[in-house]
Structure formats: C-alpha cells, structure tokens
Coordinates of C-alpha atoms in Angstrom, one line a residue:
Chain A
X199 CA 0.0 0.0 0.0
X200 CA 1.4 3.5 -0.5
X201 CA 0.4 6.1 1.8
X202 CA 1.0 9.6 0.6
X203 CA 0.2 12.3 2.9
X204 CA -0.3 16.0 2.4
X205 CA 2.3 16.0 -0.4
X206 CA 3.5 19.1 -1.6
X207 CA 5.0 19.8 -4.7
X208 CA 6.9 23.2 -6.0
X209 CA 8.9 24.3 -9.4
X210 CA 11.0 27.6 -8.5
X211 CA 8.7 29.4 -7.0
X212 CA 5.0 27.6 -8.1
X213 CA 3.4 25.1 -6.3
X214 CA 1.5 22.5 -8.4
X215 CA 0.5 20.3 -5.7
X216 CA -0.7 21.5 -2.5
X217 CA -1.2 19.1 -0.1
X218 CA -2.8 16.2 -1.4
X219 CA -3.2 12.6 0.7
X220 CA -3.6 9.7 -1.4
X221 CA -4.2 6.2 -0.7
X222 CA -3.0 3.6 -3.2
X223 CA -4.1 0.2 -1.8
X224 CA -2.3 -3.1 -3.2
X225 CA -3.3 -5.0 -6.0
X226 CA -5.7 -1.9 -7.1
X227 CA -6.0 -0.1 -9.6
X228 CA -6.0 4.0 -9.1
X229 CA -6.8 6.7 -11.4
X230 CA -5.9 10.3 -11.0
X231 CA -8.4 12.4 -13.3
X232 CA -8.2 16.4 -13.8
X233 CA -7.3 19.1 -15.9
X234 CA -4.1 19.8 -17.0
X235 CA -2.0 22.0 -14.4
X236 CA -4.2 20.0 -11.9
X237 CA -0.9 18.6 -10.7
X238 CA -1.4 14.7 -11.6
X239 CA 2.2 14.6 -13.1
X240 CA 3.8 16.3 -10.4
X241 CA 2.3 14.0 -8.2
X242 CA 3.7 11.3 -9.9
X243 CA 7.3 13.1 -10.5
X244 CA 7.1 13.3 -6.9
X245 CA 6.5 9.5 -5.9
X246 CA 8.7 8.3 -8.5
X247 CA 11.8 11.1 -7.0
X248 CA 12.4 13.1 -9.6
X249 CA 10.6 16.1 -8.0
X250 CA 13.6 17.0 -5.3
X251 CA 11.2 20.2 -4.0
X252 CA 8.8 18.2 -2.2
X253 CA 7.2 17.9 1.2
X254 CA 5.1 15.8 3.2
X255 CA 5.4 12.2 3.6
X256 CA 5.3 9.1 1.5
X257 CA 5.3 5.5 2.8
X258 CA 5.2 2.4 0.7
X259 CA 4.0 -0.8 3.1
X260 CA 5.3 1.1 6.4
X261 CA 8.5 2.6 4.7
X262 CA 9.5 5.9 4.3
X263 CA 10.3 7.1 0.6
X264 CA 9.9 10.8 1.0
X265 CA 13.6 11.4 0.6
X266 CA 14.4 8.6 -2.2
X267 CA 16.0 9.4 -5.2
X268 CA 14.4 7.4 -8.6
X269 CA 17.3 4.4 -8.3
X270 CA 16.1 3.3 -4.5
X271 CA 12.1 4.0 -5.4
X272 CA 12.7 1.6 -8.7
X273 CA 14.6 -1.1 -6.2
X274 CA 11.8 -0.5 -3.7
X275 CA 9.2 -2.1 -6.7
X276 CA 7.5 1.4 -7.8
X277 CA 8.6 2.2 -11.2
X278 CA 6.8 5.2 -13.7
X279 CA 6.4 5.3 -17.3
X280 CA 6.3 9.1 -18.2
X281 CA 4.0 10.6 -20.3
X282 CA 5.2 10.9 -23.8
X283 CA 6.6 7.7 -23.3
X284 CA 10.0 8.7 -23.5
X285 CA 11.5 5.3 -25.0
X286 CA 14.7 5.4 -26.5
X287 CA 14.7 6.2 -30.0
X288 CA 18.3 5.3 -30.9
X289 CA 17.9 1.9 -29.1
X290 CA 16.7 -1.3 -30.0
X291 CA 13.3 -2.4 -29.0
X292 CA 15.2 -5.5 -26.9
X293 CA 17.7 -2.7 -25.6
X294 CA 15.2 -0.9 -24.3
X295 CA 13.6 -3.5 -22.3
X296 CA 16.7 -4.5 -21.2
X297 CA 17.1 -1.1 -19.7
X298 CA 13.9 -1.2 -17.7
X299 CA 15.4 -4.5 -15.7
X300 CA 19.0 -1.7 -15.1
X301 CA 18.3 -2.2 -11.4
X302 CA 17.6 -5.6 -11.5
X303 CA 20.6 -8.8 -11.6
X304 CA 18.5 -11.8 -11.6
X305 CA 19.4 -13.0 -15.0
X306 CA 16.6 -15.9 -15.0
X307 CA 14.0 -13.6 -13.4
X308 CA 15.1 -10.7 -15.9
X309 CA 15.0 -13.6 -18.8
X310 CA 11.2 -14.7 -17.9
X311 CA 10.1 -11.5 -17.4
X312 CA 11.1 -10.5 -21.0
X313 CA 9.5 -13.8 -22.2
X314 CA 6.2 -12.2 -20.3
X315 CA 6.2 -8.6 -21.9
X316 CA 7.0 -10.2 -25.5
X317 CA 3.8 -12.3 -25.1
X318 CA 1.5 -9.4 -23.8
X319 CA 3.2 -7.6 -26.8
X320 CA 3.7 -9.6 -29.8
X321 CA 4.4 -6.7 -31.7
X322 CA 7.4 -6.0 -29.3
X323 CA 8.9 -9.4 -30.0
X324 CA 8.7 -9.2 -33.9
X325 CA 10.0 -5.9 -33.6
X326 CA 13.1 -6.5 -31.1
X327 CA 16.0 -5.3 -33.3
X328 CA 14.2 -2.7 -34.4
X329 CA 15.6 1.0 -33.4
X330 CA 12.6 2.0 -30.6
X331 CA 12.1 5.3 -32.9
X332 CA 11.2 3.7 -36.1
X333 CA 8.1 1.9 -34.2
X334 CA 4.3 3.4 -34.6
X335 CA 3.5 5.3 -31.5
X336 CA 0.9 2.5 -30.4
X337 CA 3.7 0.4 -30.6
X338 CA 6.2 3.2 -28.6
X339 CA 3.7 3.0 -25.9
X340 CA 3.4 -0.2 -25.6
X341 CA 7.7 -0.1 -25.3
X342 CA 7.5 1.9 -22.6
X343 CA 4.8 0.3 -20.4
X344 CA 6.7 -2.8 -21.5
X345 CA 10.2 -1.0 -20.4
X346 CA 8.4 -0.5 -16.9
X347 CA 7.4 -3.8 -16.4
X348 CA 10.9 -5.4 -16.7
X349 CA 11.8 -3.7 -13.4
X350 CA 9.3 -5.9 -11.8
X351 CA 7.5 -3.7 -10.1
X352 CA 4.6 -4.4 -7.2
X353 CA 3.3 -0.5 -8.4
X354 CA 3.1 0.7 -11.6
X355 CA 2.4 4.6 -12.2
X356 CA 1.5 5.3 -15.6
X357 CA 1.1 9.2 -16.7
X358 CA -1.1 9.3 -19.9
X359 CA -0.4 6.4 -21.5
X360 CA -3.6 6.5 -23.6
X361 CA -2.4 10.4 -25.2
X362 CA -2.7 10.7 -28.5
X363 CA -3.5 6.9 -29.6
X364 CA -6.3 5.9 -31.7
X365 CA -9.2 5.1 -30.3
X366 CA -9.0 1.1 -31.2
X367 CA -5.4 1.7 -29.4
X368 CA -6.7 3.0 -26.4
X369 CA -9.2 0.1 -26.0
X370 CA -6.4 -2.2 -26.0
X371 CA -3.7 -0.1 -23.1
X372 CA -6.9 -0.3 -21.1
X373 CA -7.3 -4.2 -21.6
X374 CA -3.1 -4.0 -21.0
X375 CA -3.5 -2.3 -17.9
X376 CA -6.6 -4.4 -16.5
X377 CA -4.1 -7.6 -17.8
X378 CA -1.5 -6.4 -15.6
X379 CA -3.2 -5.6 -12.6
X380 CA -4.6 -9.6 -12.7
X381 CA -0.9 -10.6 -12.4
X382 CA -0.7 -9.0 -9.6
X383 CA 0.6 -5.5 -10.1
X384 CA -0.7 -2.3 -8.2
X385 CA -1.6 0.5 -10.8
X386 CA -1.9 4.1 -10.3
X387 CA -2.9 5.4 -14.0
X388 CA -2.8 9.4 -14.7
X389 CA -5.0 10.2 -17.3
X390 CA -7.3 12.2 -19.7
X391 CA -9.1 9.8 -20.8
X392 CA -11.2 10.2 -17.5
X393 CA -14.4 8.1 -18.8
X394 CA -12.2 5.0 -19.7
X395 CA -9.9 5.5 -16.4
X396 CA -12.7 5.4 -14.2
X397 CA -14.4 2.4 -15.6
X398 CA -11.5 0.3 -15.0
X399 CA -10.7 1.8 -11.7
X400 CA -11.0 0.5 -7.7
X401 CA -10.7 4.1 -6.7
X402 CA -10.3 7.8 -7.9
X403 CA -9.2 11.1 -7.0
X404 CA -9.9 14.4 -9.1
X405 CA -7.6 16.5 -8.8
X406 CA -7.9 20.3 -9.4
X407 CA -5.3 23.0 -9.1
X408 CA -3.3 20.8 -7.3
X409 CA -5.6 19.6 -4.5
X410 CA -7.8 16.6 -4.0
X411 CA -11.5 18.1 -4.6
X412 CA -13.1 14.4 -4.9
X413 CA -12.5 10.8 -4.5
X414 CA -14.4 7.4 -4.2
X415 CA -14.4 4.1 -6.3
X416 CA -14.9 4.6 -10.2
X417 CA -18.2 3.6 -10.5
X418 CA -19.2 6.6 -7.6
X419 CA -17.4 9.3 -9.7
X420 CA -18.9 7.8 -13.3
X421 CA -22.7 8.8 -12.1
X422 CA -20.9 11.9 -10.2
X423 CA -22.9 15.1 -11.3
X424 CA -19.9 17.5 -11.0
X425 CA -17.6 14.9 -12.6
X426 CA -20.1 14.3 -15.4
X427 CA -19.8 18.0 -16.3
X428 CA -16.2 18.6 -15.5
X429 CA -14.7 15.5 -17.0
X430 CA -17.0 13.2 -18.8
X431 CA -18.4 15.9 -21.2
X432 CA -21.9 16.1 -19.7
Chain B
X143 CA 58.6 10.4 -52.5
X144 CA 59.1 6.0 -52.6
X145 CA 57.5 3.8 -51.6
X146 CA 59.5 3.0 -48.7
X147 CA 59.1 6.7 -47.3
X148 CA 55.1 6.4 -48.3
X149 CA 54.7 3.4 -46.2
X150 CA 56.7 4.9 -42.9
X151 CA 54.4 8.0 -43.5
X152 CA 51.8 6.1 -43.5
X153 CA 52.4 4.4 -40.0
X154 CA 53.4 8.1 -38.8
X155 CA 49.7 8.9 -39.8
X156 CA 48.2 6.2 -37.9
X157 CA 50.7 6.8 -34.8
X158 CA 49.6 10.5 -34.1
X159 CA 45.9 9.8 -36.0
X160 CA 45.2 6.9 -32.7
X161 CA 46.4 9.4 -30.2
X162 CA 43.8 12.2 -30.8
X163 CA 41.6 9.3 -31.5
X164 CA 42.2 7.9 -28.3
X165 CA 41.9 11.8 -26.3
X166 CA 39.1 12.6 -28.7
X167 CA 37.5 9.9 -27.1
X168 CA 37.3 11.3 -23.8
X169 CA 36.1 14.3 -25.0
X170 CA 33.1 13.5 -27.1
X171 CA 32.0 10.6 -24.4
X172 CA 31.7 13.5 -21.7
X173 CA 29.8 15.7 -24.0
X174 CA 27.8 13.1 -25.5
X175 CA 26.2 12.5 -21.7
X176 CA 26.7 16.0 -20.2
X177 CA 27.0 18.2 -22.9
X178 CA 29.9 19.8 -21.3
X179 CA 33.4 20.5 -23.4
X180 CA 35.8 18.7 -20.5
X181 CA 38.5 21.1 -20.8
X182 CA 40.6 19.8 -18.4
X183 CA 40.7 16.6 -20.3
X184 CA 44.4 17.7 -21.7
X185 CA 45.8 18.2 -18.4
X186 CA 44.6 14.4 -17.9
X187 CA 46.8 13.6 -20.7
X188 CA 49.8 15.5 -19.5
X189 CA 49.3 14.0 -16.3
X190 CA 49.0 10.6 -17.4
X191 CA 52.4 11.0 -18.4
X192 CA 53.7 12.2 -15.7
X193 CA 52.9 9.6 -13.5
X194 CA 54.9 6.8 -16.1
X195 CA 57.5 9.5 -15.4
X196 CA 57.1 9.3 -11.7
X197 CA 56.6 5.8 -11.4
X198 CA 60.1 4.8 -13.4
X199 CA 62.1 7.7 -11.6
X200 CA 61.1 7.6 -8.0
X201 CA 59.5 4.2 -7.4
X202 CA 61.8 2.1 -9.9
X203 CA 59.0 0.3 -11.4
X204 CA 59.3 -1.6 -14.6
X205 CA 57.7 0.2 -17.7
X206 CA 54.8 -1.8 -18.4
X207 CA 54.1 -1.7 -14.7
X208 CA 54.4 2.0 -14.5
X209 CA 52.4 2.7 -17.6
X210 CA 49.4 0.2 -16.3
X211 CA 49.3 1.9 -12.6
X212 CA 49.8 5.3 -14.4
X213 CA 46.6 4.5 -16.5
X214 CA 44.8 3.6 -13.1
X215 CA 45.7 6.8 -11.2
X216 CA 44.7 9.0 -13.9
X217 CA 41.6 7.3 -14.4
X218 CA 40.6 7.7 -10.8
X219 CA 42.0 11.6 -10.9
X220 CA 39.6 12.0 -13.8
X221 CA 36.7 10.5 -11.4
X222 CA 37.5 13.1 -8.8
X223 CA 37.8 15.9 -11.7
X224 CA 34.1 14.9 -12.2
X225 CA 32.9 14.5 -8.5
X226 CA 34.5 18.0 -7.3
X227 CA 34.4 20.2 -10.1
X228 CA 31.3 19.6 -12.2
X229 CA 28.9 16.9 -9.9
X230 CA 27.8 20.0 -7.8
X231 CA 27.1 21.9 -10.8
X232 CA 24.4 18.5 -12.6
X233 CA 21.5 21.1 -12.5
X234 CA 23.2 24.7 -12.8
X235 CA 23.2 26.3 -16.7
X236 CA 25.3 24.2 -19.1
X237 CA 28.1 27.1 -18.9
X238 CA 29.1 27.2 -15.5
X239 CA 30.1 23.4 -15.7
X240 CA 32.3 24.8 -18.9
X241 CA 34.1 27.5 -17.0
X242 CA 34.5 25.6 -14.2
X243 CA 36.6 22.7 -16.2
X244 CA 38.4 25.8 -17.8
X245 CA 39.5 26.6 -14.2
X246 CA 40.4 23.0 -14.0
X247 CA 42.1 22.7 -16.7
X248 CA 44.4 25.8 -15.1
X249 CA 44.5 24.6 -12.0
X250 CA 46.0 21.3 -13.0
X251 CA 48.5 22.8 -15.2
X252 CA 49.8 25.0 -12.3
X253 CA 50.1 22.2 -10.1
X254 CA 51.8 20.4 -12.5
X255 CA 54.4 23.2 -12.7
X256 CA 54.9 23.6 -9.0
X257 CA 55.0 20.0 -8.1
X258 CA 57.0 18.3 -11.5
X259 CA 58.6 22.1 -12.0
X260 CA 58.5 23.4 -15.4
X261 CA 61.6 22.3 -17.0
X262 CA 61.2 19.3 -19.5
X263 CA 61.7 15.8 -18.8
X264 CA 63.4 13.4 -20.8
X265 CA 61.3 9.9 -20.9
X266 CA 62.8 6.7 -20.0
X267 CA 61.6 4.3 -23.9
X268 CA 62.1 0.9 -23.8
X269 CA 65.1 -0.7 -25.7
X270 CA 62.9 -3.0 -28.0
X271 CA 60.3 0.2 -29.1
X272 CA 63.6 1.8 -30.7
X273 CA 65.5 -0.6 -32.5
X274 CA 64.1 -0.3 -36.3
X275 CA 63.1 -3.3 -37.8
X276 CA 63.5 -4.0 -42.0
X277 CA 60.7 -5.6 -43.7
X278 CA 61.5 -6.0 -47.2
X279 CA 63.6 -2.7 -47.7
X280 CA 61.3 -0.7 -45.4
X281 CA 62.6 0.7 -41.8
X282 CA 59.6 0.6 -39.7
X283 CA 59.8 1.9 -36.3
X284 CA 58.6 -0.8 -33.8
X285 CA 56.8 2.6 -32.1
X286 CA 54.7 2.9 -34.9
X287 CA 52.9 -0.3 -34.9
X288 CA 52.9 -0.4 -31.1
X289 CA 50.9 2.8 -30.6
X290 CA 48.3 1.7 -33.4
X291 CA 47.9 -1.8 -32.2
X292 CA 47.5 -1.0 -29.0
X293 CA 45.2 2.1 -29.7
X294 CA 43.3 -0.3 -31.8
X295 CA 43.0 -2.8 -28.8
X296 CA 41.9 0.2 -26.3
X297 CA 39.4 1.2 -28.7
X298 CA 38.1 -2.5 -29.3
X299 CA 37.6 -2.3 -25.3
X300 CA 35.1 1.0 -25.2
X301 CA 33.3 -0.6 -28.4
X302 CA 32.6 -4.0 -26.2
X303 CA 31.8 -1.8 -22.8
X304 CA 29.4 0.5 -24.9
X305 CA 27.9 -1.7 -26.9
X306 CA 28.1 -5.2 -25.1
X307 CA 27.5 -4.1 -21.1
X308 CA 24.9 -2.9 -18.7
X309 CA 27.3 0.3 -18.0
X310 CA 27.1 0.8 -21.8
X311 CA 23.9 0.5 -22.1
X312 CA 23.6 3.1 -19.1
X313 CA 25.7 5.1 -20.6
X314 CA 24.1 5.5 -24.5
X315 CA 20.2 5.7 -22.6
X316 CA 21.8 8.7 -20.2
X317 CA 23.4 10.4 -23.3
X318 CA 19.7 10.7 -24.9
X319 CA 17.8 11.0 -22.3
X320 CA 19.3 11.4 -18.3
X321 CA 16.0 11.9 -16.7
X322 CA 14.3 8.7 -18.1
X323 CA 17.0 6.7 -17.5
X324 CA 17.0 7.8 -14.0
X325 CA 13.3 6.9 -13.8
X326 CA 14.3 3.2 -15.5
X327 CA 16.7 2.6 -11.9
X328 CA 19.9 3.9 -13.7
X329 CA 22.4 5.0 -11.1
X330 CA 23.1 8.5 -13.2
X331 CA 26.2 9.5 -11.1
X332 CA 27.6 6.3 -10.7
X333 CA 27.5 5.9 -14.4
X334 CA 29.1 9.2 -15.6
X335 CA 31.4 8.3 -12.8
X336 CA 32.4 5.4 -15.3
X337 CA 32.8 7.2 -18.1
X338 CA 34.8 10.0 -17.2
X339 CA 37.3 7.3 -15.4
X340 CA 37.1 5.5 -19.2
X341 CA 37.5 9.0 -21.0
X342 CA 40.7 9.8 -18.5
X343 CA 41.9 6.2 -18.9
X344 CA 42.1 6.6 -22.7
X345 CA 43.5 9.8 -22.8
X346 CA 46.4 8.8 -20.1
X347 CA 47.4 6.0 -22.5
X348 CA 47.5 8.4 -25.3
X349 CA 49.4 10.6 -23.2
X350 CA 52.3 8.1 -22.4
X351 CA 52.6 7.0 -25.6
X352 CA 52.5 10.6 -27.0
X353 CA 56.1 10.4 -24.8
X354 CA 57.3 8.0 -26.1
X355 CA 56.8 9.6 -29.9
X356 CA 57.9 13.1 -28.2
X357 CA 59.9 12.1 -25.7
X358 CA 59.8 15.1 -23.6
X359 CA 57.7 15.8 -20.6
X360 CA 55.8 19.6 -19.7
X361 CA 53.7 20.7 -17.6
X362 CA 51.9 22.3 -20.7
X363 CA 52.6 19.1 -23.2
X364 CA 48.7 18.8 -22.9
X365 CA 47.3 21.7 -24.4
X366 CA 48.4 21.6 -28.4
X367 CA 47.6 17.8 -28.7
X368 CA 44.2 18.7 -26.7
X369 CA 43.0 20.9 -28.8
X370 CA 43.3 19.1 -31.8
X371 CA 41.7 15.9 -30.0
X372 CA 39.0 18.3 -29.1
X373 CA 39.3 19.7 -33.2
X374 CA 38.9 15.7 -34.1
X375 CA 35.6 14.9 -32.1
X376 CA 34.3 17.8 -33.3
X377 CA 35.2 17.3 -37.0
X378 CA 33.7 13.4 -36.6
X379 CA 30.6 14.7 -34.9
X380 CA 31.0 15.5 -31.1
X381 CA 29.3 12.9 -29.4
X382 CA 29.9 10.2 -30.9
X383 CA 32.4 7.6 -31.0
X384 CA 33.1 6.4 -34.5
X385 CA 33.0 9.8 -35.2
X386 CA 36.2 10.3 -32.8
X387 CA 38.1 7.7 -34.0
X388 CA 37.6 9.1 -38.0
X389 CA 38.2 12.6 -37.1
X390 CA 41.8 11.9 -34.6
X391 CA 42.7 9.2 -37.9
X392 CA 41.7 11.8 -40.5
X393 CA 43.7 14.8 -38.6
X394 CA 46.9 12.7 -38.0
X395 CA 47.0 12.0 -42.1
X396 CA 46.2 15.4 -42.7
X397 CA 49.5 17.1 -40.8
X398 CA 51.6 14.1 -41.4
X399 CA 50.9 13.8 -45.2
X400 CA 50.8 17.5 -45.8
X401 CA 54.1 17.7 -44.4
X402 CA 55.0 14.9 -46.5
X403 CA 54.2 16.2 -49.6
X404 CA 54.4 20.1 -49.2
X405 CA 57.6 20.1 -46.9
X406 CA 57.9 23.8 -47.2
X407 CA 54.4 23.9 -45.1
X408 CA 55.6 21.7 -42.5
X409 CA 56.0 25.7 -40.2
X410 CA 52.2 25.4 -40.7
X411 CA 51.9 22.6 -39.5
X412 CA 49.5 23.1 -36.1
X413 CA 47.4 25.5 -38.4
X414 CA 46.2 22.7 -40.3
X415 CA 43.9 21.0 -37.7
X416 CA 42.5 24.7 -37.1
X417 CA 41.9 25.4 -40.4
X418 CA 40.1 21.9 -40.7
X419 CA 38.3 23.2 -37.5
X420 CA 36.8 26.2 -39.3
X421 CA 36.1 24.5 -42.9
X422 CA 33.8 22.0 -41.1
X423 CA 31.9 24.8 -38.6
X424 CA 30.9 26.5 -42.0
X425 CA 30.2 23.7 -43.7
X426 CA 29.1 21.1 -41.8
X427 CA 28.8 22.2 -38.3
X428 CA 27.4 18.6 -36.8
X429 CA 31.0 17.0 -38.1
X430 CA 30.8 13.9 -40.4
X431 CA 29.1 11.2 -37.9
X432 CA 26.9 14.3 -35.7
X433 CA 23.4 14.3 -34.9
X434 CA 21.4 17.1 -35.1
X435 CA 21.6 18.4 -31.4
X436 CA 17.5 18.9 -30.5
X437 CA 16.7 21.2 -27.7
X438 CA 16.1 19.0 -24.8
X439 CA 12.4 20.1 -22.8

C-alpha cells in the first residue's frame, strides 16, 4: 500500500501540488483524473523522485520514501512510465527493455520477465531489433509500459499512456492495464481519458489545481454530477 | 617520395591519428552525456604522463608496470575531476560546468608546474620500441605499430563496454535521455562516474605514448595535442564515438601527409587542424558522424 500524505510539490517558486493525501491500496487499480495544471504529473514526479522540491510524507508498506531518489524507489518495486513515453529512440526495441530491468541482476527472473512482456506484446517481439524510434507510436507505448514492467514492479504509475492513440489503441492499453493488474501488479494510472480511467478503476481522486476536490471508487465518480460535467463531457 | 618513405608516413599517420583518437574519445563521451566540453581533459593527458614518469624515476617500477598503474591513477584523478568540479554543478546552466573545467584545466596545469617544475623531462623508452626493424627494404619503427595496435585494442575495449555491457547500455540511454534513465533505476552519477574514469583512462594511455613519440615531458605538453583531439571529435561529430576515431585518424594523415608532400608547409603545421576546425563549422557544423543536437524540454 502506499500512503501519501499532504504532499507538496513546487517548481521555483509555483506550487503544483498542495497538499494532497492519497491512498493507493495493493493489488488496485487507481486513477488520478483532472485538468491539465491540476498537478497529476507532479504527483507522480514526486512518488517516482524526480521532484527533489517536495514535502510531506510518502510510505510504501510502512517505509518511508519521502527522501528517495528514482534508483532506490525503482529497487523499492515502484517504477513510472512518463508521459510521452519517452523510449529510447536510438535503441533497439530488446535494448530498451533490457534497460527497464538496469536495477535488476536476476538473470533468470530478468530472462522470464522478458518472455512475459514479449507475449503481452507480440508486436514488441517481432519488432526487437528494431531502433525504438522507427516503431508506430501504439507500438512506442506499448515499449514503454513494457520497459516499466521489466523492473518488476509491485506498483506501476503510468502518466497518460492512452495520449494521443487511436481510439481502437486506447481500448487495447486499457485491456493492458486491467491484464497487468490480474498478475498482480498495483496501478496508479494518470490520465485524460477520465471516462475509460474510471471504468477500469478500484478508486479515484480528481484533482484540481493541485488539490484533492473528490475521490471514491470509479463507479461513484462515473454517475458523479460534478464529474459528469467537468470530466466526462456532460 | 618512394615507396619506402610512403609506407613509414603512412604508419606516422596512424601513430599520431590513434592518439587524438584515443583523447578525442574522452572528449566527445563527456559531451555526448553531459553536454559539457571537458577542458581539463588535456591536463589528464599530461598527467598521465607524468605519473609513467614518476613511477620509473622515484619508485623504480618496470615500464609496463608504470604505464598500467599510471593509466589507473589517472583514471581515478579524472573521477574526482568529475565529483569535485562539475557533480555540484548537474543542475546549474550548461556554462558554468564549462568555466568551471576551464579553471580545472588551469589549476592542474599550475600544479603540475609547482610540483614536477616546469623544466622538461626526458622519458625513459624501452630498448625493444627503438631498434628499427627492415621488412622488405622498409625501416619501420617498432613505435609505430605499437601505438596503433595498441590504440586499436583500447578502442576495441570502449566498443565492447558501450555496446556489449549494462554500463554501456547506461551510458548510450543517459546520453539521450538522463532523466528517463534515472526513472528506469539507472544509477546516473555512478555511471558518468564510469565514463569519465574510461574518458581519463584513454586519454592517459594516449598521453604516455605521445612520450614515447615526443619524448619530452611539460607541464603544458597537454594543451596543443588537446586541442586538436577536441578539433577531431568535433570534426567526426562530437558525441559520438566512430565519429572520434575518423576525425583523430583523419587529422593525424592530414598534418603528417601535408608535411610529406608540401615540406615547405611543414611551419604550418599546427594550423592545419584549425583550419580543418573552421572548414567544417561552415560547412558542416554537426562534423561527419553528428546528430542534429534537438533542444532538450
């Protein structure tokens, strides 16, 4: 379970997150829906320890993270996949998986997992000598959730990994996501795509201006009148 | 010119082309992960010297053993170079990590000159590198097959690390991309840790064997064949490897062979790699093997 309480996140000078408190219970899935600026990245920045301005505390199953930098959070099993993707264009498709298991040294466990992500991708595994930039951006995104799978993580935070896909695409990283959390794997999924997020999660926080203004279990905020005008377009 | 005289030219070429190669290395690894022009990177190969020097002179080691620890000190010095000087500086604008290997590059030099004094230093060269050998007709000088060959087996190294390990692979992700490799579990510092040690390494070696063609030690012995190093990775593309290796080849043919056949120019001779420095910012400002740098969000 990660615990984050009144978290607090500033870039030179502006805060984007004010003091939010979120609970990410294991083996869930948890969306964070809002507007852009709402501060669902920098929450995420923040958890993962990229964000060195923050404050406030955040415990993952009774430890303390709040002052880990990204290496000890990915050992600790919490791993992100930043929006935009961010794959490795000059490196193969293999390469860059092999980079998501950098912090790992179990060669069998590293071997098995990469058997695992080339079966929930099969486009991945035709594609493995391929440079990662010459792949469709469906395919890009499926590298990098791929690439954050190979660290073999109990909690994976994905920021908008349904941006700018086509809608068949989208179906299918939903279906991804829903696969992954029945292995096992905690999810806490930024996105825009607030109707689809919802639908597929435990529990949901909207976020606005950097604060929590509403949580409760996707289905709650689906018939939500406020969220329904906000966030599902009426 | 016959072909005898071709053939010795030739090796000459490939003697002082390997060691820019081998300093251009340094240079365009740093920049292709930090962006930052290592300036200090031609005291490393003064020092690197040195400490051969040192290692003959006061501790009585045997060559090869000198030259081997000499590689390891100055691969550790260029470790600390990094931790002191330009660690502290990760997140601060791109320039101040510049100046502040400028003042390294100063500072080092100085010490140099205070500690080993400034006078030049004749370098102890081993029997067997000296002794000319004939192969049908031609006197080659065993120094200039020793210095390719074993330029050629340095470089063969960084290709496996870069290409073959986990540290490589660390290293070509951080040179695209330091925040998502950071995010991935890579240990950033530890890893440019690594490469300057590999950058210093390489350009010590070229250092000692830069004696051994020049035999003369200074405290300022660095900056010429640093700057044209630094001319080399930038005419092969900065950043990237391959691209060193062409542009320190290409720039030893071009002074040795120019001298060669226009033997009134040889007074020029240093001008040369500037000149090249200048033809390829107008024309080709990315060098022969350089990417297009993209502004990094």
């Amino acid at each position: 379970m990660l615990e984050i309480r009144d978290l607090h996140v500033a870039y030179g000078g502006i805060q984007a997150v004010k003091g939010i408190s979120i609970d990410v219970p294991t083996g869930r899935i948890v969306t964070l829906i809002g507007a852009n600026g709402a501060g669902k990245t920098s929450t995420l920045r923040a958890i993962s320890g990229l964000c060195k301005n923050r404050k406030g505390s955040i415990s993952w199953n009774g430890k303390d993270l709040t002052g880990s930098d990204p290496v000890a959070i990915v050992k600790a099993g919490i791993v992100m996949s930043p929006e935009g993707r961010r794959i490795f264009p000059h490196l193969t498709v293999l390469e860059n998986l092999q980079l998501g298991a950098y912090s790992r040294s179990d060669k069998d466990g590293i071997a098995s997992d990469m058997t695992w992500v080339f079966d929930l991708f099969p486009r991945l595994s035709e594609r493995r000598a391929q440079k990662g930039g010459t792949l469709s951006g469906g395919e890009q995104q499926m590298l990098a959730v791929g690439r954050a799978l190979m660290s073999k993580p109990a909690l994976v935070m994905l920021d908008e990994p349904s941006l700018g896909l086509a809608p068949l695409l989208v179906r299918e990283v939903f279906d991804i996501i829903r696969e992954i959390n029945d292995k096992g794997m905690t999810v806490l999924l930024v996105e825009q795509n607030a109707h689809a997020a919802l639908k597929i999660a435990h529990k949901a926080y909207v976020l606005e201006t950097g604060r929590v203004t509403l949580s409760g279990t996707g289905e709650e905020l689906i018939a939500d009148e406020r969220v329904r005008a906000a966030y599902l377009g009426g | 010119m016959n072909l005898a005289t071709f053939i010795q030219n030739i090796l000459n070429s490939l003697t002082l082309g390997s060691l820019y190669a081998l300093v251009a290395i340094g240079y365009t690894m740093v920049y292709g992960i930090l962006r930052l022009i290592n300036f200090a990177h031609s005291e490393i190969f003064m020092l690197g010297a040195y400490f051969v020097f040192w290692g003959i002179t006061l501790v009585h080691l045997p060559w090869p053993v000198a030259m081997v620890l000499a590689i390891l000190v100055t691969a550790s010095l260029g470790v600390l170079v990094d931790q002191v000087a330009y660690r502290p500086l990760r997140d601060a604008p791109r320039i101040s990590a510049l100046i502040s290997s400028i003042g390294v590059s100063f500072f080092l030099q100085n010490v140099a000159i205070v500690f080993f004094q400034a006078i030049p230093r004749e370098v102890y060269r081993p029997q067997w590198l000296e002794d000319p050998i004939l192969f049908h007709g031609v006197r080659v000088l065993p120094l200039t097959l020793f210095v390719p060959l074993l330029s050629l087996v340095l470089m063969l190294l960084l290709i496996y690390i870069v290409y073959r390990t986990k540290t490589g692979l660390g290293m070509r992700a951080i040179s695209k991309d330091i925040e998502t490799s950071y995010l991935m579990g890579v240990p950033v510092n530890r890893v440019i840790a690594i490469t300057f040690g590999i950058g210093s390494a390489l350009a010590a070696a070229s250092g000692i064997m830069w004696a051994l063609r020049y035999p003369q030690l200074q405290p300022i012995m660095g900056t010429i064949p640093g700057f044209k190093a630094f001319i080399a990775a930038v005419f092969g593309g900065i950043g990237s490897i391959q691209g060193a290796v062409i542009g320190g080849l290409t720039l030893g043919f071009i002074e040795i062979m120019t001298v060669a056949f226009f033997p009134d120019l040889a007074g020029y001779r240093d001008a040369f790699a500037f000149v090249l420095l200048i033809l390829v910012l107008m024309v080709k400002p990315t060098g022969l093997l350089g990417e297009r740098p993209e502004d990094k969000v």
